[in-house]
PDB file of C-alpha atoms in Angstrom:
ATOM      1  CA  ASP O   1      37.157-132.508  15.249  1.00 54.00           C
ATOM      2  CA  ALA O   2      33.710-134.328  16.227  1.00 66.00           C
ATOM      3  CA  ASP O   3      36.029-136.003  19.045  1.00 92.00           C
ATOM      4  CA  VAL O   4      35.343-132.695  21.307  1.00 96.00           C
ATOM      5  CA  THR O   5      31.722-132.289  21.479  1.00 97.00           C
ATOM      6  CA  GLN O   6      29.947-129.069  23.298  1.00 97.00           C
ATOM      7  CA  THR O   7      26.353-128.882  24.720  1.00 97.00           C
ATOM      8  CA  PRO O   8      24.445-127.421  24.220  1.00 97.00           C
ATOM      9  CA  ARG O   9      25.659-125.420  21.145  1.00 96.00           C
ATOM     10  CA  ASN O  10      23.013-122.448  21.857  1.00 96.00           C
ATOM     11  CA  ARG O  11      21.965-121.354  24.653  1.00 97.00           C
ATOM     12  CA  ILE O  12      19.993-117.810  25.748  1.00 97.00           C
ATOM     13  CA  THR O  13      19.254-117.265  29.378  1.00 96.00           C
ATOM     14  CA  LYS O  14      18.345-114.694  32.071  1.00 96.00           C
ATOM     15  CA  THR O  15      20.765-112.560  34.366  1.00 97.00           C
ATOM     16  CA  GLY O  16      20.972-114.604  37.815  1.00 96.00           C
ATOM     17  CA  LYS O  17      20.043-118.231  36.249  1.00 96.00           C
ATOM     18  CA  ARG O  18      22.415-120.771  36.712  1.00 96.00           C
ATOM     19  CA  ILE O  19      23.762-122.221  33.467  1.00 96.00           C
ATOM     20  CA  MET O  20      26.244-125.097  32.909  1.00 97.00           C
ATOM     21  CA  LEU O  21      28.147-125.895  29.836  1.00 98.00           C
ATOM     22  CA  GLU O  22      29.301-129.330  29.104  1.00 98.00           C
ATOM     23  CA  CYS O  23      32.004-131.048  27.403  1.00 98.00           C
ATOM     24  CA  SER O  24      33.170-134.379  26.253  1.00 97.00           C
ATOM     25  CA  GLN O  25      36.093-135.700  24.335  1.00 97.00           C
ATOM     26  CA  THR O  26      36.837-139.232  22.873  1.00 96.00           C
ATOM     27  CA  LYS O  27      40.228-138.321  22.262  1.00 91.00           C
ATOM     28  CA  GLY O  28      41.618-139.756  25.366  1.00 91.00           C
ATOM     29  CA  HIS O  29      43.273-136.777  26.529  1.00 90.00           C
ATOM     30  CA  ASP O  30      43.914-135.830  29.554  1.00 89.00           C
ATOM     31  CA  ARG O  31      44.377-132.229  29.713  1.00 90.00           C
ATOM     32  CA  MET O  32      41.193-130.209  29.367  1.00 93.00           C
ATOM     33  CA  TYR O  33      39.968-126.060  28.835  1.00 94.00           C
ATOM     34  CA  TRP O  34      37.219-123.727  29.072  1.00 96.00           C
ATOM     35  CA  TYR O  35      38.108-120.443  27.053  1.00 95.00           C
ATOM     36  CA  ARG O  36      35.603-117.569  26.146  1.00 95.00           C
ATOM     37  CA  GLN O  37      35.901-115.345  22.800  1.00 92.00           C
ATOM     38  CA  ASP O  38      34.761-112.362  22.744  1.00 90.00           C
ATOM     39  CA  PRO O  39      34.583-110.200  19.507  1.00 80.00           C
ATOM     40  CA  GLY O  40      37.694-108.485  19.354  1.00 76.00           C
ATOM     41  CA  LEU O  41      39.381-109.829  21.894  1.00 79.00           C
ATOM     42  CA  GLY O  42      40.583-112.985  21.223  1.00 83.00           C
ATOM     43  CA  LEU O  43      40.563-116.153  23.352  1.00 89.00           C
ATOM     44  CA  GLN O  44      40.973-115.812  26.809  1.00 90.00           C
ATOM     45  CA  LEU O  45      41.638-119.014  29.420  1.00 91.00           C
ATOM     46  CA  ILE O  46      39.052-119.609  32.175  1.00 95.00           C
ATOM     47  CA  TYR O  47      39.994-122.827  33.988  1.00 95.00           C
ATOM     48  CA  TYR O  48      42.176-125.880  32.928  1.00 92.00           C
ATOM     49  CA  SER O  49      42.406-128.985  34.301  1.00 93.00           C
ATOM     50  CA  PHE O  50      45.459-131.494  33.673  1.00 88.00           C
ATOM     51  CA  ASP O  51      43.713-134.604  34.756  1.00 88.00           C
ATOM     52  CA  VAL O  52      40.730-135.475  36.801  1.00 91.00           C
ATOM     53  CA  LYS O  53      41.985-134.540  40.141  1.00 91.00           C
ATOM     54  CA  ASP O  54      43.587-131.161  39.111  1.00 92.00           C
ATOM     55  CA  ILE O  55      41.639-128.004  38.243  1.00 94.00           C
ATOM     56  CA  ASN O  56      43.545-124.488  37.882  1.00 92.00           C
ATOM     57  CA  LYS O  57      41.973-120.651  37.360  1.00 92.00           C
ATOM     58  CA  GLY O  58      42.945-118.969  34.505  1.00 90.00           C
ATOM     59  CA  GLU O  59      42.936-115.490  33.182  1.00 86.00           C
ATOM     60  CA  ILE O  60      39.106-115.040  33.991  1.00 92.00           C
ATOM     61  CA  SER O  61      37.742-117.825  36.314  1.00 94.00           C
ATOM     62  CA  ASP O  62      35.761-115.221  38.559  1.00 95.00           C
ATOM     63  CA  GLY O  63      32.317-115.850  37.890  1.00 95.00           C
ATOM     64  CA  TYR O  64      32.727-119.006  36.808  1.00 97.00           C
ATOM     65  CA  SER O  65      33.445-122.633  38.191  1.00 97.00           C
ATOM     66  CA  VAL O  66      34.270-126.093  37.039  1.00 97.00           C
ATOM     67  CA  SER O  67      33.900-129.835  37.495  1.00 97.00           C
ATOM     68  CA  ARG O  68      35.874-132.603  35.833  1.00 96.00           C
ATOM     69  CA  GLN O  69      33.430-135.381  36.235  1.00 91.00           C
ATOM     70  CA  ALA O  70      35.651-137.950  34.339  1.00 94.00           C
ATOM     71  CA  GLN O  71      38.678-137.863  32.035  1.00 94.00           C
ATOM     72  CA  ALA O  72      36.602-137.339  28.880  1.00 96.00           C
ATOM     73  CA  LYS O  73      34.254-134.883  30.596  1.00 97.00           C
ATOM     74  CA  PHE O  74      34.921-131.288  31.970  1.00 98.00           C
ATOM     75  CA  SER O  75      31.683-129.042  32.898  1.00 98.00           C
ATOM     76  CA  LEU O  76      31.604-125.038  33.366  1.00 98.00           C
ATOM     77  CA  SER O  77      29.032-123.421  35.497  1.00 98.00           C
ATOM     78  CA  LEU O  78      28.200-119.957  35.664  1.00 96.00           C
ATOM     79  CA  GLU O  79      26.327-120.161  39.048  1.00 92.00           C
ATOM     80  CA  SER O  80      24.340-116.275  38.676  1.00 96.00           C
ATOM     81  CA  ALA O  81      24.868-115.718  35.136  1.00 96.00           C
ATOM     82  CA  ILE O  82      25.590-111.930  34.302  1.00 96.00           C
ATOM     83  CA  PRO O  83      25.155-109.756  30.949  1.00 96.00           C
ATOM     84  CA  ASN O  84      29.064-109.632  30.472  1.00 95.00           C
ATOM     85  CA  GLN O  85      29.322-113.197  30.220  1.00 96.00           C
ATOM     86  CA  THR O  86      27.675-112.917  27.121  1.00 96.00           C
ATOM     87  CA  ALA O  87      30.256-114.460  24.912  1.00 96.00           C
ATOM     88  CA  LEU O  88      30.991-117.597  22.952  1.00 95.00           C
ATOM     89  CA  TYR O  89      32.523-120.355  25.145  1.00 97.00           C
ATOM     90  CA  PHE O  90      35.313-122.954  23.916  1.00 96.00           C
ATOM     91  CA  CYS O  91      36.402-126.103  25.169  1.00 97.00           C
ATOM     92  CA  ALA O  92      39.572-127.690  24.015  1.00 94.00           C
ATOM     93  CA  THR O  93      41.786-130.555  24.814  1.00 93.00           C
ATOM     94  CA  SER O  94      45.301-131.906  24.669  1.00 87.00           C
ATOM     95  CA  ASP O  95      47.326-134.626  25.539  1.00 80.00           C
ATOM     96  CA  GLU O  96      50.100-134.810  28.083  1.00 66.00           C
ATOM     97  CA  SER O  97      53.433-134.378  26.679  1.00 61.00           C
ATOM     98  CA  GLY O  98      56.879-133.035  27.700  1.00 54.00           C
ATOM     99  CA  GLY O  99      56.293-129.853  25.828  1.00 57.00           C
ATOM    100  CA  THR O 100      52.978-128.317  24.601  1.00 64.00           C
ATOM    101  CA  ASP O 101      50.720-130.289  22.597  1.00 71.00           C
ATOM    102  CA  THR O 102      48.041-129.369  19.898  1.00 82.00           C
ATOM    103  CA  GLN O 103      44.914-128.425  21.388  1.00 88.00           C
ATOM    104  CA  TYR O 104      41.984-129.858  19.818  1.00 91.00           C
ATOM    105  CA  PHE O 105      38.991-127.455  20.277  1.00 95.00           C
ATOM    106  CA  GLY O 106      35.151-128.508  20.296  1.00 96.00           C
ATOM    107  CA  PRO O 107      32.543-126.357  17.665  1.00 94.00           C
ATOM    108  CA  GLY O 108      31.952-123.843  20.748  1.00 95.00           C
ATOM    109  CA  THR O 109      28.741-122.872  22.633  1.00 96.00           C
ATOM    110  CA  ARG O 110      26.864-119.236  22.104  1.00 95.00           C
ATOM    111  CA  LEU O 111      26.089-118.152  25.142  1.00 97.00           C
ATOM    112  CA  THR O 112      23.384-114.825  25.288  1.00 96.00           C
ATOM    113  CA  VAL O 113      22.705-113.519  28.844  1.00 96.00           C
ATOM    114  CA  LEU O 114      19.447-111.142  28.943  1.00 95.00           C
TER     115      LEU O 114
ATOM    116  CA  ALA G   1      49.223-105.893  30.003  1.00 52.00           C
ATOM    117  CA  GLN G   2      48.880-107.504  26.468  1.00 56.00           C
ATOM    118  CA  ARG G   3      51.555-109.968  26.064  1.00 83.00           C
ATOM    119  CA  VAL G   4      50.787-111.075  22.212  1.00 88.00           C
ATOM    120  CA  THR G   5      50.219-108.437  20.269  1.00 90.00           C
ATOM    121  CA  GLN G   6      48.342-109.016  16.472  1.00 93.00           C
ATOM    122  CA  PRO G   7      48.169-105.143  15.136  1.00 90.00           C
ATOM    123  CA  GLU G   8      46.052-105.594  11.980  1.00 85.00           C
ATOM    124  CA  LYS G   9      42.431-106.670  13.047  1.00 86.00           C
ATOM    125  CA  LEU G  10      41.228-107.041   9.381  1.00 92.00           C
ATOM    126  CA  LEU G  11      43.758-108.060   6.503  1.00 93.00           C
ATOM    127  CA  SER G  12      42.028-107.562   2.536  1.00 96.00           C
ATOM    128  CA  VAL G  13      44.522-109.168   0.150  1.00 96.00           C
ATOM    129  CA  PHE G  14      43.743-110.156  -3.387  1.00 96.00           C
ATOM    130  CA  LYS G  15      44.063-113.260  -4.373  1.00 97.00           C
ATOM    131  CA  GLY G  16      47.378-114.379  -5.671  1.00 97.00           C
ATOM    132  CA  ALA G  17      48.988-111.602  -3.567  1.00 97.00           C
ATOM    133  CA  PRO G  18      51.378-112.201  -0.096  1.00 97.00           C
ATOM    134  CA  VAL G  19      49.984-112.289   3.129  1.00 96.00           C
ATOM    135  CA  GLU G  20      51.931-111.940   6.465  1.00 96.00           C
ATOM    136  CA  LEU G  21      50.599-111.810   9.512  1.00 96.00           C
ATOM    137  CA  LYS G  22      52.401-110.219  12.173  1.00 95.00           C
ATOM    138  CA  CYS G  23      52.920-111.301  15.696  1.00 94.00           C
ATOM    139  CA  ASN G  24      54.748-110.213  18.508  1.00 93.00           C
ATOM    140  CA  TYR G  25      55.111-111.424  22.361  1.00 89.00           C
ATOM    141  CA  SER G  26      56.414-110.351  25.346  1.00 86.00           C
ATOM    142  CA  TYR G  27      57.381-113.306  27.327  1.00 77.00           C
ATOM    143  CA  SER G  28      60.336-113.825  28.772  1.00 72.00           C
ATOM    144  CA  GLY G  29      62.294-117.390  28.528  1.00 71.00           C
ATOM    145  CA  SER G  30      61.894-119.934  25.362  1.00 72.00           C
ATOM    146  CA  PRO G  31      57.949-119.381  24.835  1.00 78.00           C
ATOM    147  CA  GLU G  32      56.603-121.741  22.131  1.00 82.00           C
ATOM    148  CA  LEU G  33      55.077-120.467  19.319  1.00 87.00           C
ATOM    149  CA  PHE G  34      51.923-121.133  17.310  1.00 90.00           C
ATOM    150  CA  TRP G  35      49.305-120.493  14.415  1.00 94.00           C
ATOM    151  CA  TYR G  36      45.558-121.431  14.891  1.00 95.00           C
ATOM    152  CA  VAL G  37      43.330-120.791  12.167  1.00 95.00           C
ATOM    153  CA  GLN G  38      39.483-120.957  12.329  1.00 93.00           C
ATOM    154  CA  TYR G  39      37.591-121.323   9.131  1.00 94.00           C
ATOM    155  CA  SER G  40      34.346-119.957   8.492  1.00 90.00           C
ATOM    156  CA  ARG G  41      31.555-122.261  10.734  1.00 85.00           C
ATOM    157  CA  GLN G  42      34.454-124.531  11.384  1.00 88.00           C
ATOM    158  CA  ARG G  43      36.114-125.204  15.023  1.00 91.00           C
ATOM    159  CA  LEU G  44      39.447-123.653  15.982  1.00 93.00           C
ATOM    160  CA  GLN G  45      42.421-125.561  14.400  1.00 93.00           C
ATOM    161  CA  LEU G  46      46.215-125.759  14.797  1.00 91.00           C
ATOM    162  CA  LEU G  47      48.126-124.379  11.560  1.00 94.00           C
ATOM    163  CA  LEU G  48      51.260-125.046  12.450  1.00 90.00           C
ATOM    164  CA  ARG G  49      53.757-124.724  15.628  1.00 86.00           C
ATOM    165  CA  HIS G  50      57.606-123.143  15.330  1.00 82.00           C
ATOM    166  CA  ILE G  51      59.027-126.391  16.773  1.00 76.00           C
ATOM    167  CA  SER G  52      58.096-127.990  13.261  1.00 76.00           C
ATOM    168  CA  ARG G  53      59.368-125.648  11.377  1.00 75.00           C
ATOM    169  CA  GLU G  54      57.006-127.091   8.156  1.00 79.00           C
ATOM    170  CA  SER G  55      54.843-125.334   5.814  1.00 84.00           C
ATOM    171  CA  ILE G  56      51.515-126.034   6.150  1.00 87.00           C
ATOM    172  CA  LYS G  57      48.989-124.755   3.532  1.00 92.00           C
ATOM    173  CA  GLY G  58      51.727-122.557   2.340  1.00 92.00           C
ATOM    174  CA  PHE G  59      52.321-120.897   5.338  1.00 94.00           C
ATOM    175  CA  THR G  60      55.190-120.140   7.122  1.00 93.00           C
ATOM    176  CA  ALA G  61      56.399-118.742  10.399  1.00 92.00           C
ATOM    177  CA  ASP G  62      59.634-117.571  11.158  1.00 87.00           C
ATOM    178  CA  LEU G  63      60.626-117.264  15.051  1.00 87.00           C
ATOM    179  CA  ASN G  64      62.990-113.890  15.707  1.00 88.00           C
ATOM    180  CA  LYS G  65      64.079-114.215  19.169  1.00 83.00           C
ATOM    181  CA  GLY G  66      65.522-110.895  18.985  1.00 87.00           C
ATOM    182  CA  GLU G  67      62.573-109.393  17.993  1.00 87.00           C
ATOM    183  CA  THR G  68      60.298-111.582  19.664  1.00 89.00           C
ATOM    184  CA  SER G  69      58.576-111.997  16.947  1.00 91.00           C
ATOM    185  CA  PHE G  70      56.287-114.810  15.025  1.00 92.00           C
ATOM    186  CA  HIS G  71      55.274-113.978  11.736  1.00 95.00           C
ATOM    187  CA  LEU G  72      53.078-115.757   9.505  1.00 95.00           C
ATOM    188  CA  LYS G  73      53.406-115.763   5.979  1.00 95.00           C
ATOM    189  CA  LYS G  74      51.897-117.037   2.677  1.00 96.00           C
ATOM    190  CA  PRO G  75      53.588-115.897  -0.667  1.00 96.00           C
ATOM    191  CA  PHE G  76      50.402-116.442  -2.860  1.00 97.00           C
ATOM    192  CA  ALA G  77      47.147-115.997  -0.795  1.00 97.00           C
ATOM    193  CA  GLN G  78      43.976-118.300  -1.872  1.00 97.00           C
ATOM    194  CA  GLU G  79      40.355-117.805  -1.569  1.00 96.00           C
ATOM    195  CA  GLU G  80      40.221-120.823   0.993  1.00 96.00           C
ATOM    196  CA  ASP G  81      42.673-118.745   3.053  1.00 97.00           C
ATOM    197  CA  SER G  82      40.015-116.523   4.071  1.00 97.00           C
ATOM    198  CA  ALA G  83      39.603-117.101   7.918  1.00 96.00           C
ATOM    199  CA  MET G  84      40.721-115.700  11.431  1.00 94.00           C
ATOM    200  CA  TYR G  85      44.052-116.179  12.363  1.00 96.00           C
ATOM    201  CA  TYR G  86      45.376-116.312  15.992  1.00 94.00           C
ATOM    202  CA  CYS G  87      49.211-116.564  17.149  1.00 93.00           C
ATOM    203  CA  ALA G  88      49.441-118.377  20.496  1.00 90.00           C
ATOM    204  CA  PRO G  89      52.715-118.761  22.420  1.00 85.00           C
ATOM    205  CA  THR G  90      52.966-120.353  25.676  1.00 77.00           C
ATOM    206  CA  PRO G  91      53.940-117.892  28.655  1.00 66.00           C
ATOM    207  CA  GLN G  92      56.015-120.514  30.133  1.00 61.00           C
ATOM    208  CA  TYR G  93      57.615-123.178  28.360  1.00 55.00           C
ATOM    209  CA  GLY G  94      56.316-127.038  28.991  1.00 52.00           C
ATOM    210  CA  ASN G  95      52.655-126.016  30.749  1.00 58.00           C
ATOM    211  CA  ASN G  96      50.951-126.383  28.119  1.00 58.00           C
ATOM    212  CA  ARG G  97      48.880-123.039  28.415  1.00 72.00           C
ATOM    213  CA  LEU G  98      48.756-120.878  25.658  1.00 79.00           C
ATOM    214  CA  ALA G  99      47.950-117.440  25.522  1.00 82.00           C
ATOM    215  CA  PHE G 100      46.345-116.229  22.250  1.00 87.00           C
ATOM    216  CA  GLY G 101      45.972-112.708  20.856  1.00 89.00           C
ATOM    217  CA  LYS G 102      43.154-110.910  19.444  1.00 89.00           C
ATOM    218  CA  GLY G 103      43.206-112.672  15.969  1.00 92.00           C
ATOM    219  CA  ASN G 104      43.167-111.302  12.515  1.00 93.00           C
ATOM    220  CA  GLN G 105      40.346-111.421   9.941  1.00 93.00           C
ATOM    221  CA  VAL G 106      41.863-112.237   6.894  1.00 96.00           C
ATOM    222  CA  VAL G 107      39.477-111.604   3.360  1.00 97.00           C
ATOM    223  CA  VAL G 108      41.091-112.947  -0.003  1.00 97.00           C
ATOM    224  CA  ILE G 109      39.636-110.916  -2.517  1.00 96.00           C
ATOM    225  CA  PRO G 110      39.401-113.267  -5.981  1.00 94.00           C
TER     226      PRO G 110
END
């Protein structure tokens, strides 16, 4: 779905570097999420945000931080990257609803930490 | 502890054969349940959700609360069904968070 975009798509960096992954959406959704995907482990939730003033930790938030700059933008930062943060990172959005709504995913960012 | 179990990492089936992907969850209450799919070079997308009780691309999934299962089934696999499939329940109804299983790689052999 081209309404959810991620930059960069690929990034190679070195241990100790600060990295920012960006997610933008034009779907007008309030809710945004960051996941990481490791081979054989499925997707794990890092952080999520239900609106601009709301930030929540997910299952594996250690070593990560986020910023919700606007309804449409949700950034994920690695303050000091380490090799075990090498993974595929996905951003997702969903609309606010009484139950659980469909999540729309970005194309992913492949991050390699050397 | 793993709360969503998808036991088979890789499932190879011949075209036209039935395919069943198992999913068991261990959340109490009434979680909502979803199957997401990721085709090659495409992004993750919703396949179906249990409250819709619908069939998408020939796939159905039945929620069995007694067995806490939400297995995905298709009677006749097609080549275009080759993909990664993720079972994703919500640990808590209505809070919009999903807990993804480890996924099943399905390969349909022509």
